[in-house]
Amino acid sequence: MLQGTANISDFERGAPSLADFETEALVLPRASVLQVLYEIDSDDMCALLPPALHPTLPPVVNWSFYRFPDTPWGEVNLAQTRLQCRSGLRPRGLLLNAAIDNEAAGAALASRFGFRSERAEVSLRIGYDEVRGQVEFDGDLVLDLGARDPQPLGATTVQFVSNVHPAQTPAGFRLVQVDFQHVVERAEACQPVLDEFDAEAWGDERIEPSYPISAAYCLADVTLPKLRFVCRPDVMAFEGTEPI
Amino acid sequence: MKFGIFHELATPRPFTAEVETQVVMNALEQVRLADELGFATVWAVEHHFLEGYSHCSAPEVFLTACAMQTKNIRVGHGAVVCVPEMNHPIRVAERAAMLDIVSGGRLEFGTARSSTWTELGGFQADPNATKRDWDEYVRIIPRMWTEERLSYDGGCFSMPERSVLPKPIQKPHPPMWVTVTSAGTELDAAERGLGCLGVATASYQEQERRTQEYHRRIQQSNPTGEVNDCVATLNFMHCHEDLATGAQRGMQFLGMFGLLNSHLLFTREAFPTTAYQSLAGLATPSGPKGGGNPGAQYGVPDGVCIGDPASIVEAVKRWESVGVDQINFLLNACELLPQDQVLDSLRLFAREVMPAFANGGR
């Protein structure tokens, strides 16, 4: 079977520190959510993941944009790049990096959920013909993607996989499982369009998007619940998962 | 109750010619023994691109070999993927009819539409179209088998008047099935008069509910072809005189199967569509609920035919009591169990378990 082979130190660099495990749930109502999935080149699919995780066939990159109009820190626009993968038998998204336009929110997400992010310009433009997400790091466009030709979907049709955040924790360096919950009010399936992705800027230059899979746009209440599990990064999740 | 064996041709890495050959040869040996022992059917799936999990991309070829090496066991084409990008409907009818002929009328014909993006994406098929297209296949293929000539003007394909040849031996045509992974597909089966070929695990209670509703609805069906009122389910089997040894060996390959299964990218996970209602984790055992903990340890799950003869008889009796007509068994995964253990398990099952059922489970 396949298993991640990446060096753990690759994920430790720049990893946020989780203050403690007693994080309270964070409710973020009325979010606009754009999720786009692409297949990526499979040559390095195991090398992109720590040994705790294993890839999907084919390997997949998952981008998601969130506009949170109402948070304790004001409006927040956030974009994340994840590798869709498996922890044991379960679908997960390994967070490579995120972009956020609200510094206080970024700091809070890092200390409470081990959510790594960088200050950036993040925009989510919502039209009737297309939803478009863009990210600029220091004025450089590093992600530009769209979701065209929206078609209505059932509210429970779009699937979201839980996040896995490499982070320093009170138990040591761990993969922190964060089960983003989405209660979707409205959903649309769209045609994915990728115009720009600077893989190096997102943390791993080996990620090469190769084939479009899907795009979806949703209005949803999003909750980051209390943490339940962390996982040692160096052994398979069956062995390394630790309840909190 | 009847018993079958079910082949995915799960293959260990590295995928060398020797390894691929060994997997197929071992499977064929199991089929020959199953035939001698009185198993009813050997099924072979159709999957594409599913590295390790299933290298059974040309099941009609494998099943032809099975038919040529056996006398009585029926050959289950289970199931042909009814997606035009993968299999043109005319070619499906032709190949299946030829398989029925070379097997001497032993074909069971399963239909499916694929549940993974790995496969659908690989053929650039539209997941939104697969239900609609499958429906056309199950209506038109019986006509291709039974009408001397026909023309067709449909949604996923059309054809001017032609004679689709050869015709199958079985009259009016081989029994037809549809694979069932998600709850609700059994109703699709019933309404079309198709046998219900379960390929994902369900609890006894869930299976009973599905089976009762299936049998009720199929009475009202008015299909194009002949009704096949039958419910088959998939299970894992390893039988040993010693319960602990049987459980240990069986859980070993069951666990491997689940891991291989977890690599697959299910359509619902990657592609938002109402055409796929579940993630359809094929045949993965259900573990302890409520934790979402990937480190949870599994015992032998309820209803799984792994253990000693007595425990397996008990499990099969329960499946029988909820209306299951046939159980098809996976016997190994990635050659994790040595071939002699698999063959011994089959022999013990035939000797100790099958006699506990009417007609010796034949």
Coordinates of C-alpha atoms in Angstrom, one line a residue:
Chain A
M1 CA 0.0 0.0 0.0
L2 CA 1.0 3.6 -0.3
Q3 CA 2.2 5.8 2.6
G4 CA 3.6 9.2 3.0
T5 CA 7.4 9.5 2.9
A6 CA 8.1 13.2 3.5
N7 CA 10.6 14.3 6.2
I8 CA 8.8 15.5 9.3
S9 CA 11.1 18.5 9.5
D10 CA 9.5 19.8 6.2
F11 CA 6.3 20.3 8.1
E12 CA 7.8 21.6 11.3
R13 CA 9.3 24.6 9.6
G14 CA 7.0 27.5 10.2
A15 CA 4.4 25.4 11.9
P16 CA 2.2 27.3 14.4
S17 CA 2.1 26.6 18.1
L18 CA -1.1 25.4 19.7
A19 CA -1.4 27.0 23.1
D20 CA -3.4 24.1 24.6
F21 CA -5.9 21.5 23.7
E22 CA -8.8 23.1 25.5
T23 CA -10.0 25.1 22.6
E24 CA -13.6 26.2 22.5
A25 CA -15.6 25.8 19.3
L26 CA -15.6 28.7 16.9
V27 CA -18.8 29.5 15.1
L28 CA -18.6 31.5 11.9
P29 CA -22.0 32.1 10.4
R30 CA -23.1 33.0 6.9
A31 CA -19.9 32.2 5.2
S32 CA -19.4 32.2 1.4
V33 CA -17.4 29.1 0.5
L34 CA -15.6 28.3 -2.8
Q35 CA -14.0 24.8 -3.1
V36 CA -12.0 23.7 -6.2
L37 CA -10.4 20.3 -6.7
Y38 CA -7.7 19.4 -9.2
E39 CA -5.8 16.2 -9.8
I40 CA -2.1 16.7 -9.3
D41 CA 0.9 15.0 -10.9
S42 CA 1.4 11.7 -9.1
D43 CA 5.1 11.3 -9.4
D44 CA 5.7 12.7 -5.9
M45 CA 2.4 11.8 -4.3
C46 CA 3.9 9.9 -1.4
A47 CA 6.8 12.4 -0.9
L48 CA 4.3 15.2 -0.3
L49 CA 2.8 13.6 2.8
P50 CA 4.2 12.6 6.2
P51 CA 4.2 8.9 7.1
A52 CA 1.0 9.3 9.1
L53 CA -1.0 9.9 5.9
H54 CA -1.4 8.3 2.6
P55 CA -2.5 9.7 -0.8
T56 CA -5.6 9.2 -2.8
L57 CA -5.5 7.7 -6.3
P58 CA -5.2 10.1 -8.1
P59 CA -3.7 12.6 -5.7
V60 CA -5.7 15.8 -5.3
V61 CA -5.1 19.4 -4.3
N62 CA -8.1 21.1 -2.7
W63 CA -8.3 24.9 -2.6
S64 CA -11.0 26.6 -0.6
F65 CA -11.9 30.2 -0.1
Y66 CA -14.0 31.5 2.8
R67 CA -15.5 34.9 3.3
F68 CA -16.6 35.1 6.9
P69 CA -18.6 38.4 7.3
D70 CA -19.1 38.0 11.1
T71 CA -16.2 36.9 13.3
P72 CA -14.9 38.1 16.7
W73 CA -12.2 39.9 14.6
G74 CA -14.5 41.4 12.0
E75 CA -14.7 40.3 8.4
V76 CA -12.2 37.7 7.4
N77 CA -11.3 36.4 4.0
L78 CA -9.3 33.2 4.0
A79 CA -7.9 30.8 1.4
Q80 CA -6.3 27.5 2.1
T81 CA -4.4 25.0 0.0
R82 CA -4.7 21.4 1.1
L83 CA -3.7 18.0 -0.1
Q84 CA -6.6 15.6 0.0
C85 CA -5.4 12.4 1.6
R86 CA -6.2 9.6 4.0
S87 CA -5.6 9.3 7.7
G88 CA -6.1 5.6 8.3
L89 CA -9.3 4.9 6.4
R90 CA -10.6 8.4 6.6
P91 CA -10.6 11.3 4.1
R92 CA -8.5 14.3 5.3
G93 CA -7.0 17.5 3.9
L94 CA -3.4 18.2 4.9
L95 CA -3.0 22.0 5.2
L96 CA 0.0 23.2 3.3
N97 CA -0.6 26.9 3.9
A98 CA -3.4 29.5 4.1
A99 CA -3.7 33.1 3.3
I100 CA -5.7 35.5 5.5
D101 CA -6.5 39.2 5.3
N102 CA -7.0 39.7 9.1
E103 CA -4.0 39.4 11.3
A104 CA -5.8 39.0 14.6
A105 CA -7.9 36.2 13.1
G106 CA -4.8 34.5 11.8
A107 CA -3.1 34.6 15.2
A108 CA -6.2 33.3 16.9
L109 CA -6.7 30.4 14.5
A110 CA -3.0 29.5 14.8
S111 CA -3.0 29.4 18.6
R112 CA -6.4 27.7 19.0
F113 CA -6.5 25.3 16.0
G114 CA -2.9 25.1 14.8
F115 CA -4.0 26.7 11.6
R116 CA -1.0 28.1 9.7
S117 CA -1.6 31.2 7.6
E118 CA 0.1 34.2 6.1
R119 CA -1.1 37.7 5.9
A120 CA -2.3 38.3 2.3
E121 CA -4.7 40.0 0.0
V122 CA -7.6 37.5 -0.4
S123 CA -10.6 38.2 -2.5
L124 CA -13.7 36.2 -3.3
R125 CA -15.8 37.8 -6.1
I126 CA -19.2 36.3 -6.4
G127 CA -21.1 36.7 -9.6
Y128 CA -24.0 35.0 -11.2
D129 CA -21.9 33.6 -14.0
E130 CA -18.7 32.9 -12.0
V131 CA -17.2 33.0 -8.6
R132 CA -13.6 33.9 -8.5
G133 CA -11.0 33.6 -5.8
Q134 CA -7.6 35.3 -5.8
V135 CA -4.7 35.5 -3.4
E136 CA -1.7 37.9 -3.5
F137 CA 1.3 37.4 -1.3
D138 CA 3.3 40.7 -1.1
G139 CA 1.6 41.9 -4.3
D140 CA 2.3 38.7 -6.2
L141 CA -0.7 36.8 -7.5
V142 CA -0.2 33.2 -6.2
L143 CA -3.6 31.8 -6.7
D144 CA -6.3 32.7 -9.2
L145 CA -9.2 30.3 -9.8
G146 CA -12.8 30.4 -10.8
A147 CA -16.0 28.5 -10.7
R148 CA -18.1 29.0 -13.8
D149 CA -21.6 28.1 -14.9
P150 CA -23.2 27.5 -11.5
Q151 CA -25.9 24.8 -11.3
P152 CA -28.1 24.4 -8.2
L153 CA -27.3 21.5 -5.9
G154 CA -28.9 19.9 -2.8
A155 CA -27.6 21.5 0.4
T156 CA -26.0 18.3 1.6
T157 CA -24.4 17.3 -1.7
V158 CA -21.0 19.1 -1.4
Q159 CA -18.5 17.1 0.6
F160 CA -15.9 18.7 2.9
V161 CA -13.1 16.8 4.3
S162 CA -11.6 17.5 7.8
N163 CA -8.4 19.5 8.1
V164 CA -5.1 18.2 9.3
H165 CA -2.8 20.9 10.6
P166 CA 0.9 20.3 11.3
A167 CA 1.6 22.2 14.6
Q168 CA 3.6 22.3 17.7
T169 CA 1.3 21.2 20.5
P170 CA 1.7 20.5 24.3
A171 CA 2.2 16.9 23.3
G172 CA 5.0 17.7 20.8
F173 CA 4.9 18.2 17.0
R174 CA 1.6 16.7 15.9
L175 CA -0.9 16.6 13.1
V176 CA -4.0 18.3 14.6
Q177 CA -7.3 17.1 13.3
V178 CA -9.8 20.0 12.8
D179 CA -13.3 18.9 11.7
F180 CA -14.5 22.0 9.9
Q181 CA -18.3 21.6 10.0
H182 CA -20.4 23.1 7.2
V183 CA -24.2 23.5 7.5
V184 CA -25.0 24.5 4.0
E185 CA -27.9 26.7 3.1
R186 CA -27.3 26.9 -0.6
A187 CA -24.9 25.1 -2.9
E188 CA -24.0 25.2 -6.6
A189 CA -21.8 23.0 -8.7
C190 CA -19.6 24.8 -11.1
Q191 CA -16.9 24.3 -13.8
P192 CA -13.4 24.7 -12.3
V193 CA -11.0 27.1 -13.9
L194 CA -7.4 27.5 -12.7
D195 CA -5.5 30.5 -14.0
E196 CA -2.7 30.8 -11.6
F197 CA -1.1 28.6 -8.9
D198 CA 2.3 29.3 -7.6
A199 CA 3.0 26.1 -5.8
E200 CA 6.3 27.3 -4.2
A201 CA 4.5 30.2 -2.6
W202 CA 2.1 27.7 -1.0
G203 CA 4.9 25.6 0.5
D204 CA 5.7 22.9 -2.0
E205 CA 6.9 23.5 -5.5
R206 CA 6.3 19.8 -6.5
I207 CA 2.5 20.3 -6.6
E208 CA 1.5 20.3 -10.2
P209 CA -2.2 20.6 -10.9
S210 CA -2.9 18.4 -13.9
Y211 CA -6.6 17.9 -14.4
P212 CA -9.7 19.7 -13.2
I213 CA -12.2 17.7 -11.1
S214 CA -14.8 20.0 -9.7
A215 CA -15.8 23.3 -8.2
A216 CA -18.6 24.2 -5.8
Y217 CA -19.8 27.4 -4.2
C218 CA -21.9 27.4 -1.0
L219 CA -23.4 29.6 1.6
A220 CA -22.9 27.9 4.9
D221 CA -22.5 28.3 8.6
V222 CA -19.1 27.0 9.5
T223 CA -18.0 25.7 12.9
L224 CA -14.5 24.8 14.0
P225 CA -15.4 22.4 16.9
K226 CA -13.3 21.5 19.9
L227 CA -10.3 19.5 19.1
R228 CA -10.7 15.7 19.5
F229 CA -7.6 14.0 18.0
V230 CA -4.0 14.7 17.2
C231 CA -1.7 12.3 15.4
R232 CA 2.0 11.6 15.5
P233 CA 3.3 12.5 12.0
D234 CA 5.9 9.8 11.8
V235 CA 3.8 6.6 12.0
M236 CA 0.6 5.5 10.3
A237 CA -2.5 7.0 11.8
F238 CA -3.7 3.6 13.1
E239 CA -0.8 3.6 15.4
G240 CA -0.2 7.3 16.0
T241 CA -3.6 8.8 16.7
E242 CA -4.1 10.2 20.1
P243 CA -7.4 11.3 21.6
I244 CA -7.5 14.6 23.4
Chain B
M1 CA -28.8 -20.0 0.4
K2 CA -26.1 -20.3 -2.2
F3 CA -22.5 -19.3 -2.0
G4 CA -20.2 -17.6 -4.5
I5 CA -16.7 -16.3 -4.6
F6 CA -15.9 -12.8 -5.6
H7 CA -12.6 -11.7 -7.3
E8 CA -11.2 -8.1 -7.3
L9 CA -7.7 -9.4 -8.2
A10 CA -6.1 -7.2 -5.6
T11 CA -2.4 -7.1 -6.4
P12 CA 0.6 -6.3 -4.2
R13 CA 3.3 -3.9 -5.2
P14 CA 5.5 -3.9 -7.2
F15 CA 3.3 -4.6 -10.1
T16 CA 5.7 -6.9 -12.0
A17 CA 4.6 -9.4 -14.6
E18 CA 5.4 -12.2 -12.2
V19 CA 3.2 -10.7 -9.4
E20 CA 0.3 -10.0 -11.8
T21 CA 0.5 -13.5 -13.2
Q22 CA 0.6 -15.1 -9.7
V23 CA -2.5 -13.2 -8.6
V24 CA -4.5 -14.4 -11.6
M25 CA -3.2 -18.0 -11.4
N26 CA -4.1 -18.2 -7.7
A27 CA -7.5 -16.8 -8.4
L28 CA -8.1 -19.4 -11.2
E29 CA -7.0 -22.2 -8.8
Q30 CA -9.5 -20.9 -6.3
V31 CA -12.2 -21.0 -8.9
R32 CA -11.4 -24.5 -10.0
L33 CA -11.6 -25.7 -6.4
A34 CA -14.8 -23.7 -5.7
D35 CA -16.3 -25.5 -8.7
E36 CA -15.4 -28.9 -7.3
L37 CA -16.7 -28.0 -3.9
G38 CA -20.1 -26.9 -5.2
F39 CA -20.0 -23.1 -5.0
A40 CA -22.6 -21.6 -7.2
T41 CA -20.9 -18.6 -8.8
V42 CA -17.6 -16.9 -9.4
W43 CA -18.0 -13.2 -9.8
A44 CA -15.3 -10.9 -11.2
V45 CA -15.6 -7.1 -11.0
E46 CA -14.7 -4.6 -13.6
H47 CA -12.4 -1.8 -12.3
H48 CA -9.9 0.5 -13.9
F49 CA -6.9 2.3 -12.6
L50 CA -7.4 1.1 -9.0
E51 CA -3.8 0.4 -8.2
G52 CA -3.5 -2.5 -5.8
Y53 CA -7.2 -2.6 -5.0
S54 CA -8.3 -4.3 -8.2
H55 CA -6.5 -5.2 -11.4
C56 CA -9.6 -6.8 -12.8
S57 CA -10.1 -4.5 -15.8
A58 CA -10.9 -7.2 -18.3
P59 CA -13.2 -9.5 -16.4
E60 CA -14.7 -11.1 -19.5
V61 CA -11.3 -12.4 -20.3
F62 CA -10.7 -13.7 -16.8
L63 CA -14.2 -15.2 -16.7
T64 CA -13.6 -16.9 -20.0
A65 CA -10.6 -18.6 -18.5
C66 CA -12.8 -19.6 -15.5
A67 CA -15.5 -21.0 -17.7
M68 CA -12.9 -23.1 -19.7
Q69 CA -11.5 -24.6 -16.5
T70 CA -14.7 -25.5 -14.7
K71 CA -17.9 -27.5 -15.2
N72 CA -20.7 -26.2 -13.1
I73 CA -19.9 -23.0 -11.4
R74 CA -21.7 -20.0 -12.9
V75 CA -19.6 -17.1 -14.2
G76 CA -20.7 -13.7 -12.8
H77 CA -19.8 -10.7 -14.9
G78 CA -20.1 -8.6 -11.8
A79 CA -20.4 -6.0 -12.9
V80 CA -20.0 -4.5 -16.4
V81 CA -19.6 -0.8 -16.1
C82 CA -22.5 0.7 -18.1
V83 CA -20.8 3.9 -19.0
P84 CA -20.4 4.7 -22.7
E85 CA -16.9 6.0 -22.3
M86 CA -15.8 2.7 -20.9
N87 CA -18.0 0.1 -22.7
H88 CA -20.3 0.7 -25.7
P89 CA -23.6 -1.0 -25.1
I90 CA -23.4 -3.1 -28.3
R91 CA -20.0 -4.4 -27.3
V92 CA -21.3 -5.2 -23.8
A93 CA -24.2 -7.3 -25.3
E94 CA -21.8 -9.0 -27.8
R95 CA -19.2 -9.9 -25.2
A96 CA -21.7 -11.1 -22.7
A97 CA -23.5 -13.3 -25.2
M98 CA -20.2 -14.9 -26.3
L99 CA -19.3 -15.6 -22.6
D100 CA -22.7 -17.2 -22.1
I101 CA -21.9 -19.5 -25.1
V102 CA -18.4 -20.5 -24.2
S103 CA -19.5 -21.2 -20.6
G104 CA -22.4 -23.3 -21.8
G105 CA -25.0 -21.0 -20.5
R106 CA -23.5 -20.2 -17.2
L107 CA -23.4 -16.4 -17.4
E108 CA -24.8 -14.1 -14.6
F109 CA -24.8 -10.6 -16.0
G110 CA -24.2 -7.7 -13.6
T111 CA -24.5 -4.0 -14.4
A112 CA -22.9 -1.1 -12.6
R113 CA -21.9 2.6 -13.2
S114 CA -18.7 2.9 -11.2
S115 CA -18.4 4.7 -7.9
T116 CA -15.0 6.3 -8.1
W117 CA -13.7 9.5 -9.6
T118 CA -10.5 7.5 -10.2
E119 CA -12.3 5.5 -12.8
L120 CA -14.9 8.0 -14.2
G121 CA -12.4 10.8 -14.3
G122 CA -9.9 8.5 -16.1
F123 CA -12.3 7.9 -18.9
Q124 CA -13.5 11.5 -18.8
A125 CA -17.0 10.4 -18.1
D126 CA -19.6 12.7 -16.6
P127 CA -20.7 11.5 -13.1
N128 CA -24.0 13.3 -13.6
A129 CA -24.8 11.1 -16.6
T130 CA -24.1 7.7 -15.2
K131 CA -27.5 6.9 -13.8
R132 CA -29.3 8.0 -16.9
D133 CA -27.0 6.0 -19.1
W134 CA -27.1 2.9 -17.0
D135 CA -30.9 2.9 -17.3
E136 CA -30.6 2.9 -21.1
Y137 CA -28.2 -0.1 -21.0
V138 CA -30.4 -2.2 -18.8
R139 CA -33.4 -1.5 -21.1
I140 CA -31.6 -2.0 -24.4
I141 CA -29.3 -4.9 -23.7
P142 CA -32.1 -7.5 -23.2
R143 CA -33.5 -6.4 -26.5
M144 CA -30.2 -6.8 -28.2
W145 CA -30.1 -10.4 -26.9
T146 CA -33.7 -11.3 -27.8
E147 CA -34.7 -9.4 -30.9
E148 CA -33.4 -10.6 -34.2
R149 CA -32.7 -7.1 -35.4
L150 CA -33.3 -3.7 -33.8
S151 CA -32.6 -0.1 -34.2
Y152 CA -32.4 2.4 -31.4
D153 CA -32.5 6.1 -31.0
G154 CA -31.4 6.9 -27.4
G155 CA -29.7 9.4 -25.2
C156 CA -26.3 7.9 -24.7
F157 CA -26.1 6.1 -28.1
S158 CA -28.1 5.3 -31.2
M159 CA -27.9 2.7 -33.9
P160 CA -29.5 1.9 -37.2
E161 CA -31.2 -1.4 -37.6
R162 CA -28.7 -4.3 -37.1
S163 CA -28.6 -7.8 -35.8
V164 CA -26.5 -7.9 -32.6
L165 CA -24.7 -11.2 -32.6
P166 CA -24.3 -13.7 -31.2
K167 CA -27.4 -14.3 -29.0
P168 CA -26.8 -15.9 -25.6
I169 CA -27.7 -19.5 -24.9
Q170 CA -29.9 -18.9 -21.9
K171 CA -33.4 -18.0 -22.9
P172 CA -34.8 -15.5 -22.9
H173 CA -31.4 -14.1 -21.7
P174 CA -28.9 -14.5 -18.8
P175 CA -30.0 -13.3 -15.4
M176 CA -29.4 -9.6 -14.9
W177 CA -28.2 -7.9 -11.8
V178 CA -27.2 -4.4 -10.6
T179 CA -24.5 -3.8 -8.0
V180 CA -25.8 -2.1 -4.9
T181 CA -23.6 0.1 -2.8
S182 CA -25.8 2.9 -1.6
A183 CA -29.2 2.5 0.1
G184 CA -31.9 3.1 -2.4
T185 CA -30.2 1.3 -5.3
E186 CA -32.1 -1.9 -4.3
L187 CA -35.2 -0.1 -5.3
D188 CA -33.8 0.8 -8.7
A189 CA -33.0 -2.9 -9.0
A190 CA -36.5 -4.0 -8.0
E191 CA -38.3 -1.6 -10.4
R192 CA -36.2 -2.9 -13.3
G193 CA -36.6 -6.5 -12.4
L194 CA -32.9 -6.9 -11.7
G195 CA -31.1 -9.0 -9.1
C196 CA -29.7 -7.1 -6.2
L197 CA -25.9 -7.7 -6.2
G198 CA -24.7 -6.1 -2.9
V199 CA -21.1 -5.1 -2.9
A200 CA -21.0 -3.1 0.3
T201 CA -21.6 -4.2 3.8
A202 CA -24.8 -3.4 5.6
S203 CA -26.0 -4.4 9.0
Y204 CA -28.5 -7.2 9.5
Q205 CA -31.2 -4.7 10.2
E206 CA -30.4 -2.5 7.2
Q207 CA -30.2 -5.5 4.9
E208 CA -33.5 -6.9 6.2
R209 CA -35.2 -3.5 5.5
R210 CA -33.7 -3.3 2.0
T211 CA -34.5 -7.0 1.2
Q212 CA -38.1 -6.8 2.2
E213 CA -38.7 -3.6 0.2
Y214 CA -36.9 -5.1 -2.7
H215 CA -39.0 -8.2 -2.8
R216 CA -42.2 -6.2 -2.4
R217 CA -41.3 -3.8 -5.2
I218 CA -40.0 -6.3 -7.7
Q219 CA -43.5 -7.9 -7.7
Q220 CA -44.7 -4.8 -9.4
S221 CA -41.9 -4.4 -11.9
N222 CA -42.4 -4.5 -15.6
P223 CA -39.0 -4.8 -17.0
T224 CA -37.8 -5.1 -20.6
G225 CA -36.1 -8.4 -19.8
E226 CA -36.8 -11.3 -17.6
V227 CA -37.2 -10.7 -13.8
N228 CA -34.4 -11.9 -11.6
D229 CA -35.8 -11.7 -8.1
C230 CA -32.7 -12.4 -6.0
V231 CA -30.6 -10.8 -3.3
A232 CA -26.9 -11.4 -3.1
T233 CA -24.5 -9.8 -0.6
L234 CA -20.8 -9.5 -0.4
N235 CA -18.8 -10.8 2.6
F236 CA -15.3 -11.7 3.6
M237 CA -14.6 -15.4 4.4
H238 CA -11.8 -17.2 6.2
C239 CA -12.7 -20.5 7.9
H240 CA -10.4 -22.3 10.2
E241 CA -11.0 -25.0 12.8
D242 CA -9.6 -22.7 15.5
L243 CA -11.7 -19.5 15.9
A244 CA -8.8 -17.4 17.0
T245 CA -6.7 -18.4 14.0
G246 CA -9.5 -17.9 11.6
A247 CA -10.2 -14.5 13.0
Q248 CA -6.6 -13.4 13.0
R249 CA -6.0 -14.5 9.4
G250 CA -9.3 -13.2 8.1
M251 CA -9.0 -9.8 9.8
Q252 CA -5.5 -9.6 8.3
F253 CA -6.8 -9.6 4.7
L254 CA -10.0 -7.7 5.6
G255 CA -7.8 -4.9 7.0
M256 CA -5.6 -4.8 3.9
F257 CA -8.7 -4.7 1.7
G258 CA -10.0 -1.7 3.7
L259 CA -6.7 0.1 3.4
L260 CA -6.5 -0.4 -0.3
N261 CA -10.1 0.8 -0.6
S262 CA -9.2 3.9 1.3
H263 CA -6.8 5.0 -1.4
L264 CA -9.7 5.3 -3.9
L265 CA -11.2 8.7 -4.6
F266 CA -14.9 8.2 -4.4
T267 CA -17.0 10.3 -6.8
R268 CA -19.1 11.9 -4.0
E269 CA -16.0 13.0 -2.2
A270 CA -14.5 14.8 -5.2
F271 CA -17.4 15.7 -7.5
P272 CA -20.5 17.3 -6.1
T273 CA -23.4 15.5 -7.7
T274 CA -26.8 14.1 -6.7
A275 CA -26.1 11.0 -8.8
Y276 CA -23.9 9.5 -6.0
Q277 CA -25.5 9.5 -2.6
S278 CA -22.8 8.0 -0.5
L279 CA -19.0 7.7 -0.4
A280 CA -19.6 4.0 -1.1
G281 CA -16.7 2.7 0.8
L282 CA -16.8 -0.7 -0.8
A283 CA -16.9 -3.6 1.6
T284 CA -15.0 -1.7 4.3
P285 CA -16.1 -3.0 7.7
S286 CA -17.9 -0.7 10.1
G287 CA -15.9 0.1 13.1
P288 CA -16.9 1.5 16.5
K289 CA -19.2 4.5 16.0
G290 CA -19.1 8.0 17.3
G291 CA -15.4 8.7 17.6
G292 CA -14.1 9.3 14.1
N293 CA -10.8 7.9 15.5
P294 CA -8.7 6.4 12.8
G295 CA -6.7 4.5 15.4
A296 CA -9.7 2.5 16.5
Q297 CA -9.1 -1.2 16.6
Y298 CA -11.4 -3.7 14.8
G299 CA -12.6 -7.0 16.0
V300 CA -14.4 -9.3 13.6
P301 CA -17.4 -7.1 12.6
D302 CA -20.9 -8.4 13.1
G303 CA -22.0 -10.6 10.2
V304 CA -18.6 -11.1 8.7
C305 CA -17.8 -14.7 7.8
I306 CA -14.5 -15.0 9.5
G307 CA -13.7 -17.5 12.2
D308 CA -14.5 -21.1 12.8
P309 CA -17.2 -23.1 11.0
A310 CA -19.7 -22.7 13.9
S311 CA -19.4 -18.9 14.0
I312 CA -19.7 -18.7 10.2
V313 CA -22.8 -20.9 10.2
E314 CA -24.3 -18.6 12.7
A315 CA -23.5 -15.5 10.7
V316 CA -24.8 -17.1 7.5
K317 CA -28.0 -18.2 9.2
R318 CA -28.7 -14.7 10.2
W319 CA -28.2 -13.4 6.7
E320 CA -30.5 -16.1 5.5
S321 CA -33.1 -15.1 8.1
V322 CA -33.2 -11.5 6.7
G323 CA -33.9 -12.7 3.2
V324 CA -30.4 -13.0 1.5
D325 CA -30.4 -15.6 -1.2
Q326 CA -26.7 -15.7 -2.0
I327 CA -23.5 -14.6 -0.2
N328 CA -20.4 -14.0 -2.3
F329 CA -17.1 -14.1 -0.6
L330 CA -13.8 -12.3 -0.9
L331 CA -11.1 -14.8 0.0
N332 CA -7.9 -12.8 0.1
A333 CA -6.4 -9.4 -0.7
C334 CA -3.0 -8.7 -2.2
E335 CA -2.0 -12.3 -1.6
L336 CA -1.7 -11.5 2.1
L337 CA -2.7 -15.0 3.0
P338 CA -0.7 -17.9 1.4
Q339 CA -2.7 -19.7 -1.3
D340 CA -2.7 -23.0 0.7
Q341 CA -4.5 -21.3 3.6
V342 CA -7.1 -19.8 1.2
L343 CA -7.7 -23.2 -0.4
D344 CA -7.9 -25.0 3.0
S345 CA -10.4 -22.4 4.1
L346 CA -12.6 -23.0 1.1
R347 CA -12.4 -26.8 1.7
L348 CA -13.4 -26.5 5.4
F349 CA -16.2 -24.1 4.5
A350 CA -17.6 -26.6 2.0
R351 CA -17.2 -29.5 4.5
E352 CA -18.5 -27.9 7.6
V353 CA -20.6 -24.8 6.7
M354 CA -22.4 -25.6 3.4
P355 CA -24.1 -28.8 4.7
A356 CA -25.9 -26.7 7.3
F357 CA -28.0 -25.1 4.5
A358 CA -30.7 -26.5 2.2
N359 CA -29.2 -28.5 -0.7
G360 CA -25.8 -28.1 0.9
G361 CA -25.8 -24.5 0.0
R362 CA -25.7 -25.3 -3.7

